[in-house]
Coordinates of C-alpha atoms and ligand atoms in Angstrom, one line a residue:
X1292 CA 85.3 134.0 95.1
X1293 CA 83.4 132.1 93.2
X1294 CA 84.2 127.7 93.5
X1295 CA 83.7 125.5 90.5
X1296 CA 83.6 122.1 90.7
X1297 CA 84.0 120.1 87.5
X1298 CA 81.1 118.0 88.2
X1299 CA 78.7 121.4 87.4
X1300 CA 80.5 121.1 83.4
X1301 CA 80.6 117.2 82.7
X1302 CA 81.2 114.0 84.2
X1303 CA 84.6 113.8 85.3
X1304 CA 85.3 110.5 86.4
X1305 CA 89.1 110.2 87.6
X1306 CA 88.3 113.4 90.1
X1307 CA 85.1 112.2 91.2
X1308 CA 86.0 108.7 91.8
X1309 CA 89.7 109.7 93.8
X1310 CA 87.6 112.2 95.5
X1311 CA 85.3 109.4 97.0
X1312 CA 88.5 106.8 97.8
X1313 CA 89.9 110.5 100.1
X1314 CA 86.2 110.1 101.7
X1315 CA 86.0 106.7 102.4
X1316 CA 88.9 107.3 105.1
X1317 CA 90.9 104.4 104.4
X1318 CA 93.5 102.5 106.7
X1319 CA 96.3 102.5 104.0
X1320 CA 98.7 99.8 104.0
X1321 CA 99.4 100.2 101.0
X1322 CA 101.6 102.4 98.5
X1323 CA 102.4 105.7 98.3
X1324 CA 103.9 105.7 101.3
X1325 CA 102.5 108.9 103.0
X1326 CA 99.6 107.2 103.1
X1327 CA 97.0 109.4 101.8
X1328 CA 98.7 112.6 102.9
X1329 CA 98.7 112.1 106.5
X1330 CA 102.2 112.5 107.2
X1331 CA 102.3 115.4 105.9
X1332 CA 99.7 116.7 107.6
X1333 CA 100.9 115.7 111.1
X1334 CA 104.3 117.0 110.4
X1335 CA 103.6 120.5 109.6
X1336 CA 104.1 120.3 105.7
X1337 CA 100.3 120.4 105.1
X1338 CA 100.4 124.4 103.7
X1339 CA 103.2 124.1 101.2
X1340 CA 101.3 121.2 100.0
X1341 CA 97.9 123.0 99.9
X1342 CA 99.6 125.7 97.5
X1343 CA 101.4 122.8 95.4
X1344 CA 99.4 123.9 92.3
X1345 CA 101.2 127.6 92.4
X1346 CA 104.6 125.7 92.4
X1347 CA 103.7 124.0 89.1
X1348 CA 106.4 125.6 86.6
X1349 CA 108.8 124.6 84.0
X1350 CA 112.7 125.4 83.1
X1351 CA 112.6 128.9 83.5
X1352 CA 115.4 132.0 85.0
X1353 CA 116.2 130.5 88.4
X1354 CA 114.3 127.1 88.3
X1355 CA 117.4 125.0 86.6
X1356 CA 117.2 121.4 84.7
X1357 CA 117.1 118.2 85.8
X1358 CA 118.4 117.2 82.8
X1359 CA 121.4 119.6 83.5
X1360 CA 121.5 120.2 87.1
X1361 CA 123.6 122.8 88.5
X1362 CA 121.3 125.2 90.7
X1363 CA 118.9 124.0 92.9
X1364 CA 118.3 120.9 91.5
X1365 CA 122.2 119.9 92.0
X1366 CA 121.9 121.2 95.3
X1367 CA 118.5 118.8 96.3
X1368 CA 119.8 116.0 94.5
X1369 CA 123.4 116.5 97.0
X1370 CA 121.8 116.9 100.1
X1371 CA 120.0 113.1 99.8
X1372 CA 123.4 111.8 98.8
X1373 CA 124.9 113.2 102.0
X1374 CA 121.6 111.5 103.7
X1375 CA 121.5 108.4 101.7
X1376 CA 124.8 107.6 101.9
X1377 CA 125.6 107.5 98.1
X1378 CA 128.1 109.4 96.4
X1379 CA 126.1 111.0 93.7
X1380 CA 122.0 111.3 93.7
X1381 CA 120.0 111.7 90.8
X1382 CA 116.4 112.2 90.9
X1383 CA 113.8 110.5 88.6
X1384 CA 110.3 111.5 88.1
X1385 CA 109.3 108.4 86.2
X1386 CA 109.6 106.1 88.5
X1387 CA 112.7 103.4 89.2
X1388 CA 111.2 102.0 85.9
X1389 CA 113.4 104.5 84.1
X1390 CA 116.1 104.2 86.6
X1391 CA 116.4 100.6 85.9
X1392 CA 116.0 101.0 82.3
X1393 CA 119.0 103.6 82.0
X1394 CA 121.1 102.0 84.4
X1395 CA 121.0 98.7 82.0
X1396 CA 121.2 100.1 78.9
X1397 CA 124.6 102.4 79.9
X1398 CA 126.2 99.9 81.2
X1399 CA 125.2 97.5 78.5
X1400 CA 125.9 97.9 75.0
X1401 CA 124.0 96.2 72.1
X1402 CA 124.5 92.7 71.6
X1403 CA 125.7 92.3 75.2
X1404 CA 124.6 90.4 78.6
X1405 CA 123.0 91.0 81.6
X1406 CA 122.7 88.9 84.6
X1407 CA 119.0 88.9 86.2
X1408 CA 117.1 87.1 88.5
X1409 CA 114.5 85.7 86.4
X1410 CA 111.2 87.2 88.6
X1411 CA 112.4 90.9 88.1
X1412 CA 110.5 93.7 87.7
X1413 CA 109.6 94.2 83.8
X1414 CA 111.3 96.9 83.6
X1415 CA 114.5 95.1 83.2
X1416 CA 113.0 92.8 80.1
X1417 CA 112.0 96.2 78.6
X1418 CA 115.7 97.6 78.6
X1419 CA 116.8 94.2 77.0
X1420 CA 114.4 94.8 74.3
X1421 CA 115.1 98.6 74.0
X1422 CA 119.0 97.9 73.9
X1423 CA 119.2 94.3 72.5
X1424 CA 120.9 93.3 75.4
X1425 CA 120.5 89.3 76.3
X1426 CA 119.4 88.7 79.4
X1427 CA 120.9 85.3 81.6
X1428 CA 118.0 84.2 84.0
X1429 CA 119.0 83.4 87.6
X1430 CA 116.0 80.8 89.0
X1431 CA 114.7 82.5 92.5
X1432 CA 113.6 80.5 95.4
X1433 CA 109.6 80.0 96.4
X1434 CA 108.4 79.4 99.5
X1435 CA 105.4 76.5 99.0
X1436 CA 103.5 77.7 102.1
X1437 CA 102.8 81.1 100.6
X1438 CA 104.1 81.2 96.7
X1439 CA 106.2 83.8 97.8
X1440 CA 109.3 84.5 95.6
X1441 CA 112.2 84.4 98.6
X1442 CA 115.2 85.6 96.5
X1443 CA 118.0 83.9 94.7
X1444 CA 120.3 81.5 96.2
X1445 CA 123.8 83.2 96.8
X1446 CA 125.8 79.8 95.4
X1447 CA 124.0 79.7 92.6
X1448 CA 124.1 83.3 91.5
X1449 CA 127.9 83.1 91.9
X1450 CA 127.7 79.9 89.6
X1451 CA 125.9 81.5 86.9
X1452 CA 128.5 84.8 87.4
X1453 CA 131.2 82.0 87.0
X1454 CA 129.1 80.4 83.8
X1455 CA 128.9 83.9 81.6
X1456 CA 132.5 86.4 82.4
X1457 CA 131.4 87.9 79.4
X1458 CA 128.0 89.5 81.1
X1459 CA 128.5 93.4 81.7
X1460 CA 126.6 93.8 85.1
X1461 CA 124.4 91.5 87.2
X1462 CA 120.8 93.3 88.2
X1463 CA 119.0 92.2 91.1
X1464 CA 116.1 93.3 93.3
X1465 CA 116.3 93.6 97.3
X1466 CA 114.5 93.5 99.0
X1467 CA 112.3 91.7 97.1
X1468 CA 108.5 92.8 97.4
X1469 CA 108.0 91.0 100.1
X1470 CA 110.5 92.1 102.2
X1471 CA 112.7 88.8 101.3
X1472 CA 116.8 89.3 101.5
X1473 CA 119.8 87.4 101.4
X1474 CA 123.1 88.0 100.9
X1475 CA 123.8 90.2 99.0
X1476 CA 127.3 91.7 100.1
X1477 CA 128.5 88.5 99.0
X1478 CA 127.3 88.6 95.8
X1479 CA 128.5 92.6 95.0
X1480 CA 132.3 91.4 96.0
X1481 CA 131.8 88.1 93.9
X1482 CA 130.5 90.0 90.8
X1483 CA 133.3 93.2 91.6
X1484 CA 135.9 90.5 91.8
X1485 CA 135.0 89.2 88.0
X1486 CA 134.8 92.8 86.5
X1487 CA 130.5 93.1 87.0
X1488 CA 129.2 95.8 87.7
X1489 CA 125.9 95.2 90.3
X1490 CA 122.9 96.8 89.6
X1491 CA 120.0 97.2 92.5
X1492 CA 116.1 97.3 92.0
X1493 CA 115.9 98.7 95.8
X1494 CA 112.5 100.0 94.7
X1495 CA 110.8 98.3 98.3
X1496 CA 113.7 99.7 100.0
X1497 CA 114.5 103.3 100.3
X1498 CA 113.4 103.0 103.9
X1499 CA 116.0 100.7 105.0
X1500 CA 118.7 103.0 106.3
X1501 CA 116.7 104.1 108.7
X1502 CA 116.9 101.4 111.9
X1503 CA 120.1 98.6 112.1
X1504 CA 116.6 96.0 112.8
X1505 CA 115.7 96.3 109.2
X1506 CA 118.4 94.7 106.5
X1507 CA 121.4 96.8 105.4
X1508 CA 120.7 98.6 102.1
X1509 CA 122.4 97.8 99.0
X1510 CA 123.7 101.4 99.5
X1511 CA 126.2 99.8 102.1
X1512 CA 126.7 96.1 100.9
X1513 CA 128.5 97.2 97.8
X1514 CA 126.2 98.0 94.5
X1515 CA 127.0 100.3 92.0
X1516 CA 123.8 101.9 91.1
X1517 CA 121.1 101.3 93.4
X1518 CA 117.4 102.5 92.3
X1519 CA 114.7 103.5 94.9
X1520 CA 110.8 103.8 94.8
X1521 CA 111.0 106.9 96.9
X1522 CA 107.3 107.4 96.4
X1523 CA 106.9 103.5 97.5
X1524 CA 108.3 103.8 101.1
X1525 CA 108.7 107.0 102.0
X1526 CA 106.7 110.0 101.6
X1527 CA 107.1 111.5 97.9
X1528 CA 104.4 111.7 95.1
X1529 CA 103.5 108.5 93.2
X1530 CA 106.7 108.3 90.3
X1531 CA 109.2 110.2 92.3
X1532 CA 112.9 107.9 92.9
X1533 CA 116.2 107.7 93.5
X1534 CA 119.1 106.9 91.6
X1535 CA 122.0 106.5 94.0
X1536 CA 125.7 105.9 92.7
X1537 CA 128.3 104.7 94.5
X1538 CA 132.0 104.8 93.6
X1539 CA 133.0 105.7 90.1
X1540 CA 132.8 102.5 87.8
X1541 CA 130.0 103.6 86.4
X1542 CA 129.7 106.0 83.4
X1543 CA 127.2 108.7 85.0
X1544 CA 127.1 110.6 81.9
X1545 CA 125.8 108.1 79.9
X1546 CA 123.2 107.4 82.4
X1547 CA 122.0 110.9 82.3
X1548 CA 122.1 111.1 78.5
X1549 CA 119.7 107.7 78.4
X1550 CA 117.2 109.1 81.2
X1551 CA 116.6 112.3 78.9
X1552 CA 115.3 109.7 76.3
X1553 CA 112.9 108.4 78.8
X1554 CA 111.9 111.1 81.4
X1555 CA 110.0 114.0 79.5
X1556 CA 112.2 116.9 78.7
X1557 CA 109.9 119.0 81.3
X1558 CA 110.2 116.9 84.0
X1559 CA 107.3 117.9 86.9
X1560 CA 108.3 120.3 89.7
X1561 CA 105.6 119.4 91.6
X1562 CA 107.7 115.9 91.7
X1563 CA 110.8 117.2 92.2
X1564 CA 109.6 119.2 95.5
X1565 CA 108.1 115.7 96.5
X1566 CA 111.4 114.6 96.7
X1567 CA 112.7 116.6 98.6
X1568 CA 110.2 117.3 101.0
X1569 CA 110.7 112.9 101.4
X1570 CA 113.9 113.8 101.9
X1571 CA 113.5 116.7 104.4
X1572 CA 110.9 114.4 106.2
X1573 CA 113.7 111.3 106.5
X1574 CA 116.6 113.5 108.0
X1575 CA 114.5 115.4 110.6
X1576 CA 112.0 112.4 111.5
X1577 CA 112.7 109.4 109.9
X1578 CA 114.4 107.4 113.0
X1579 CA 112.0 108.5 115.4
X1580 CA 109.0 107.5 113.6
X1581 CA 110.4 104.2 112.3
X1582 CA 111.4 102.9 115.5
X1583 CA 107.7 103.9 116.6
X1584 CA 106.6 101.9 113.4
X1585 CA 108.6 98.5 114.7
X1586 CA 107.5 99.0 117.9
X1587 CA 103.6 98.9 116.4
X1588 CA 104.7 96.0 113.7
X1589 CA 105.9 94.1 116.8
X1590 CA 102.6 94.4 119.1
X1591 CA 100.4 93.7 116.6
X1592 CA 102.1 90.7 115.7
X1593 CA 102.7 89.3 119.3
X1594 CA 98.8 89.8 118.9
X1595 CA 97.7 86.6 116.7
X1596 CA 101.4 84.7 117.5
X1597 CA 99.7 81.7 118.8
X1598 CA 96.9 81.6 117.2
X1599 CA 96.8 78.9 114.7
X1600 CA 94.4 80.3 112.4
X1601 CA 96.0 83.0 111.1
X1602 CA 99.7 83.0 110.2
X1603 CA 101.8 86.3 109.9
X1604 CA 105.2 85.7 107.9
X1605 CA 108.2 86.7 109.4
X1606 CA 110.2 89.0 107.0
X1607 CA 113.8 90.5 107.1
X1608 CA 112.2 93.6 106.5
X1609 CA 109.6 93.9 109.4
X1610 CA 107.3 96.8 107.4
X1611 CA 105.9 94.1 105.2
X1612 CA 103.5 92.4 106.5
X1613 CA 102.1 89.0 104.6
X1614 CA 98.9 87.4 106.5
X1615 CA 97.7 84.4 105.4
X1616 CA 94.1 83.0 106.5
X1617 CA 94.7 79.7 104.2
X1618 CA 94.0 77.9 107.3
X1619 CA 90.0 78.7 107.3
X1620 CA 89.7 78.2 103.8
X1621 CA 90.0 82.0 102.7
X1622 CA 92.3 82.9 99.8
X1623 CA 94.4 86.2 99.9
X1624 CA 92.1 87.7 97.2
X1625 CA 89.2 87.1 99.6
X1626 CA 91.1 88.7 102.7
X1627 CA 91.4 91.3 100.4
X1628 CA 88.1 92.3 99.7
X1629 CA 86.7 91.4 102.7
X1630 CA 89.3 93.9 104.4
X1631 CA 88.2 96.4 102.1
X1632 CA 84.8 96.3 102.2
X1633 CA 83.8 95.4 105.6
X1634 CA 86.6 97.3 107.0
X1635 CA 87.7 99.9 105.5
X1636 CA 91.3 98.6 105.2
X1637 CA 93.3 98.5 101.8
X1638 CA 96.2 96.1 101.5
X1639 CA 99.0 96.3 98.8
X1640 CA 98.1 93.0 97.0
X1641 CA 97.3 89.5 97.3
X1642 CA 98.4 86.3 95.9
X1643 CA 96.3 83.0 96.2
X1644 CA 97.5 82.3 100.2
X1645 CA 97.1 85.9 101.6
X1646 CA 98.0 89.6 101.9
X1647 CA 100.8 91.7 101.5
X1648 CA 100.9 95.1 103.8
X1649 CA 103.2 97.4 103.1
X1650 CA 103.6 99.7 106.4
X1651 CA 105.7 102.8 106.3
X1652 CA 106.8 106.2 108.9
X1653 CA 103.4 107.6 107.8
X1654 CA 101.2 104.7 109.5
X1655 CA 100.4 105.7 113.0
X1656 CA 99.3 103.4 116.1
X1657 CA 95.7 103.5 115.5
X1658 CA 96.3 101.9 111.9
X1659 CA 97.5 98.3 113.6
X1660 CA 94.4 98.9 116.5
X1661 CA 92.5 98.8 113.4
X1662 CA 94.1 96.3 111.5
X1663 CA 94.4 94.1 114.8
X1664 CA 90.7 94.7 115.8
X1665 CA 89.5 94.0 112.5
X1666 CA 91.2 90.8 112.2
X1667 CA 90.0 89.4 115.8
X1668 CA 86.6 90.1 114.2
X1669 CA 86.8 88.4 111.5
X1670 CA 88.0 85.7 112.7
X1671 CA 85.2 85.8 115.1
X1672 CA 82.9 85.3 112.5
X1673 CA 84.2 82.5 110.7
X1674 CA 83.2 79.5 112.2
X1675 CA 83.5 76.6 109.5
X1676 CA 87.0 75.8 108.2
X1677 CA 87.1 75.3 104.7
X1678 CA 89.7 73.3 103.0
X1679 CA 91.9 75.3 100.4
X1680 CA 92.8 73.4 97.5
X1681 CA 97.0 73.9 97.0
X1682 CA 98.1 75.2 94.0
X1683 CA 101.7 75.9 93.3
X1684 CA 103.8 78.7 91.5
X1685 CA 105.5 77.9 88.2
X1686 CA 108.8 77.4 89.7
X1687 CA 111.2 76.6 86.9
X1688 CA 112.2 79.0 84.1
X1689 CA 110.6 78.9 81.0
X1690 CA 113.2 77.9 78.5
X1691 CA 114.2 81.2 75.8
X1692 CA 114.1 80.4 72.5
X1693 CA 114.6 84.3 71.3
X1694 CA 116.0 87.2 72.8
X1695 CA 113.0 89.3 74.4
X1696 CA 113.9 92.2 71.3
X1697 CA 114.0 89.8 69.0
X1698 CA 110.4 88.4 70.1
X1699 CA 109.1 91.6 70.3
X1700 CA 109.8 93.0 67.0
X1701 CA 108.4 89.5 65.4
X1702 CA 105.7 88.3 63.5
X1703 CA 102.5 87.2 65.9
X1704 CA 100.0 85.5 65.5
X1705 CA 97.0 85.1 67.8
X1706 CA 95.6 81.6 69.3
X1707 CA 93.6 80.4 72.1
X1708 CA 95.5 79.9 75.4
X1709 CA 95.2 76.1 75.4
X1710 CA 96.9 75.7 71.7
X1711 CA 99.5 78.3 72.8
X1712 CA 101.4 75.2 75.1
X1713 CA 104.4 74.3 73.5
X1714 CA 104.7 77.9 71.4
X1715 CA 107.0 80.5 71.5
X1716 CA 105.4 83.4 73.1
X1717 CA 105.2 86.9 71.8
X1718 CA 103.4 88.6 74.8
X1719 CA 104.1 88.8 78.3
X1720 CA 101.8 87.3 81.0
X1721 CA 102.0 89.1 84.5
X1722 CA 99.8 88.8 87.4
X1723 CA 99.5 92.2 88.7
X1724 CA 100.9 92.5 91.4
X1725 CA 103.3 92.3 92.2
X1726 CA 104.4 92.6 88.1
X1727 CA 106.5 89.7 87.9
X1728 CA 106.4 88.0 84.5
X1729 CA 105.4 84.2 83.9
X1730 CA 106.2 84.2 80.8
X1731 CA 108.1 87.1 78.5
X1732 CA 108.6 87.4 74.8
X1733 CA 110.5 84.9 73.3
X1734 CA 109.7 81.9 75.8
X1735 CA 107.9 78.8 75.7
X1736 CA 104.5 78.2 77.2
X1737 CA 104.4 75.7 79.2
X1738 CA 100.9 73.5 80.7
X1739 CA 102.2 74.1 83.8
X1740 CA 102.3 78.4 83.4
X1741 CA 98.7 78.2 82.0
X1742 CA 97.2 75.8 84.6
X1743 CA 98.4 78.0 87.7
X1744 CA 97.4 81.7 85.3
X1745 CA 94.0 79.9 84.5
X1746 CA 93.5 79.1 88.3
X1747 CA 94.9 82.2 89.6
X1748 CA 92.3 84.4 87.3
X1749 CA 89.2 81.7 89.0
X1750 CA 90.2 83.1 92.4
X1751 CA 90.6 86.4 91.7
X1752 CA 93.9 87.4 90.4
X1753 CA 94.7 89.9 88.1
X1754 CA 96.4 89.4 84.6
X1755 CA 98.6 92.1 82.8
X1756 CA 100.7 92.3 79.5
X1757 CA 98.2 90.5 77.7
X1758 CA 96.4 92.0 74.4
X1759 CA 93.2 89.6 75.5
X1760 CA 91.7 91.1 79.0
X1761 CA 89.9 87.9 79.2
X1762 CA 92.6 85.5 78.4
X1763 CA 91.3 83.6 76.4
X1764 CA 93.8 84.2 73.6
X1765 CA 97.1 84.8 73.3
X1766 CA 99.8 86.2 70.7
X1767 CA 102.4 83.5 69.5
X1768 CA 105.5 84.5 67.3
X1769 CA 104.7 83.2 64.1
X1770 CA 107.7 81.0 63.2
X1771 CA 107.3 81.4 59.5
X1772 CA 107.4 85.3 59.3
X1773 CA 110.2 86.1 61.7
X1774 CA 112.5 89.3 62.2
X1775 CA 115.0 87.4 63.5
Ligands
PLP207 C1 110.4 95.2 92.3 C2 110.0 96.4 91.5 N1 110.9 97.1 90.8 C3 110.6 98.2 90.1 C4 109.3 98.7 90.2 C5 109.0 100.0 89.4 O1 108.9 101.0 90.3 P1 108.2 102.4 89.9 O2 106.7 102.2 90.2 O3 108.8 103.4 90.9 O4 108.4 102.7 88.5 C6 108.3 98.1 90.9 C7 106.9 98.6 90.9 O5 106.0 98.0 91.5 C8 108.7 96.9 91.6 O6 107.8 96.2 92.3

């Protein structure tokens, strides 16, 4: 039979270029999380996935609806509850950004508030603005030695619970993307007690039942509706989650009827079976291989324990893995592309201090020998210490002058950054990752946000949300010609 390749018609970039990333054989420690197929090559799944393309259908006799599961879909989506622990599943092949946005906006009506930890995922800003729902902005906690965002304080969150009864639900994420926790029981039976429901952006964590050394999932400390990046931590395609339900305070019909607004109405088999197969891989194998993971997490960080010029952060949840080099002078975005390019390692992302690695069940031993070898070499090399100038993250919360729907659906106009201090801004700024805004619709700019954005872009960080790729301008509401 005869094979075509597309590059014989024209130019086809995306194929050729993805193509080239397969060949380059790259130590992935980074996301999806079965790491570019390899797990499911090792365990046996490699065929089904070969013929993937022949499963590509739509709703037809016998193939049921997501939307309106009661065949095999119902019967998928029941076996991961029994496995997860939740009382009712529902898949989502657009990511936990429409899980989050549907869980909000059922549980919120119009005109109504939400409780959120200010450095959430934007996700939760865009279900304020689709359901004019006011959001109340709990301050998270930074570490200065690596501007990593550590969670919010328990006593405070309770405070802020205590400050606004009216609010309908509180959202948080935990694990944070770096692995960060806290407590978070305390907070569900705080929030339960005052009528709230709690919503969880679990989207690092839908790994975390598997071994009692990694933190209890919100699953188990008391959430309502807890959202999963299956594809993130476990093996399933790239925009395959989890929405897990617990109890019954929450109105599941409504949260169906939002996601068929968001999700296409033909959602993708081909994402569907990735589910599953994530979830058929986690029952059978899931245990085993995890405790192999900690056992390789904990080797190759006894490695480089004493050794001063390197410093690996010590995380609740052991699979991330933040390395900072700060001590020799080298930012995270240089680790980055240094581990890249000179050895063939790819890293989930980097902020100004270091890297962030994001291991799952489908890295093997031989990943951390490479990782472990490839460090000692490179430290090897690097003889002069350099002094790294500190810079710090934009701790306090920009003060809200307008709703983030209200902001959105103003007037703008554009100026450059440096006149934009003081305004009221209409566009989000987000360094990429981890996605975290700095500043949202509706919120003042502050010196302080464009300082550390204007430094962070000099060493090698990446800006998103932003009309101007350059950032050199930036939209403003125009106070005179307002929706509001
Ligand atoms: C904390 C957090 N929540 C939610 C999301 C959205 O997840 P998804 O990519 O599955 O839509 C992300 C994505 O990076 C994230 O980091």
């Amino acid at each position: 039979m005869k094979q075509y390749k597309l590059k014989d018609n024209y130019n086809n970039h995306i194929l050729e270029k993805l193509e080239k990333l397969r060949d380059d054989d790259l130590v992935s420690f980074h996301v999806p999380g079965h790491k570019i197929g390899r797990i499911f090559k090792e365990l046996g799944y490699k065929s089904i996935l070969e013929n993937i393309y022949t499963l590509d259908t739509t709703e037809i006799d016998g193939t049921d609806n997501l939307h309106n599961a009661k065949e095999i879909i119902k019967d998928s989506q029941e076996r991961a509850a029994r496995i997860f622990n939740s009382d009712k599943t529902i898949y989502l092949v657009n990511g936990t950004t429409c899980g989050i946005e549907a869980a909000i906006m059922a549980v919120c009506n119009p005109n109504s508030k939400i409780i959120v930890n200010r450095d959430c995922h934007q996700s939760v800003i865009n279900a304020c603005i689709l359901g004019d729902i006011e959001p109340i902005y709990i301050a998270s906690k930074v570490c200065k030695k690596t501007n990593i965002i550590t969670g919010v304080d328990v006593e405070e969150t309770k405070k802020i619970i205590d400050n606004n009864l009216d609010a309908k639900a509180i959202v948080l994420t935990y694990p944070t993307y770096y692995g960060k926790t806290f407590d978070l029981k305390s907070i569900c039976d705080y929030a339960h007690s005052k009528n709230m429901l709690v919503i969880i952006d679990e989207a690092h964590g839908a790994h975390l039942q598997l071994s009692d050394k990694l933190p209890k999932s919100a699953i188990n400390q008391g959430a309502d509706i807890i959202i999963q990046s299956t594809h993130k931590t476990l093996p399933a395609f790239t925009q395959s989650s989890m929405m897990h339900i617990k109890g019954n305070s929450v109105d599941e019909n409504k949260i169906k009827s939002i996601l068929r607004f968001l999700e296409s109405s033909s959602p993708s088999y081909i994402l569907l079976s990735s589910l599953e197969l994530a979830v058929d891989i986690y029952d059978k194998y899931g245990t085993s291989l995890m405790e192999n993971l900690l056992i390789y997490i904990e080797k190759f960080k006894s490695k480089f324990k004493n050794n001063e010029n390197i410093m690996i952060d010590n995380n609740m949840d052991k699979t991330k893995i933040f390395i900072s080099m700060k001590k020799l002078g080298i930012t995270g975005y240089e680790l980055d592309s240094i581990l890249r390019e000179e050895y063939k390692i790819q890293v989930e992302l980097s902020n100004y201090y270091g890297v962030l690695l994001i291991c799952t069940i489908g890295n093997n031993e031989e990943d951390f020998i490479t990782l472990e070898e490839s460090l000692e070499d490179l430290l090897m090399k690097i003889d002069k210490k350099k002094l790294l100038k500190d810079t710090s993250y934009p701790e306090d919360i920009p003060q809200k002058v307008l709703n983030p729907r209200d902001a959105f659906y103003s007037d703008k106009i554009t100026v450059k950054l440096e006149d934009s201090i003081g305004k009221i801004s209409g566009e989000y700024i987000i360094p990429y990752p981890p996605g975290i805004s700095l500043i949202s619709p509706g919120e003042i700019i502050t010196q302080e946000i464009i300082t550390y954005i204007q430094q962070g872009v000099k060493s090698g960080m990446i800006v998103s949300g932003v009309k101007d790729v350059n950032l050199e301008y930036i939209d403003i509401i125009d106070i005179n010609k307002n929706y509001f």
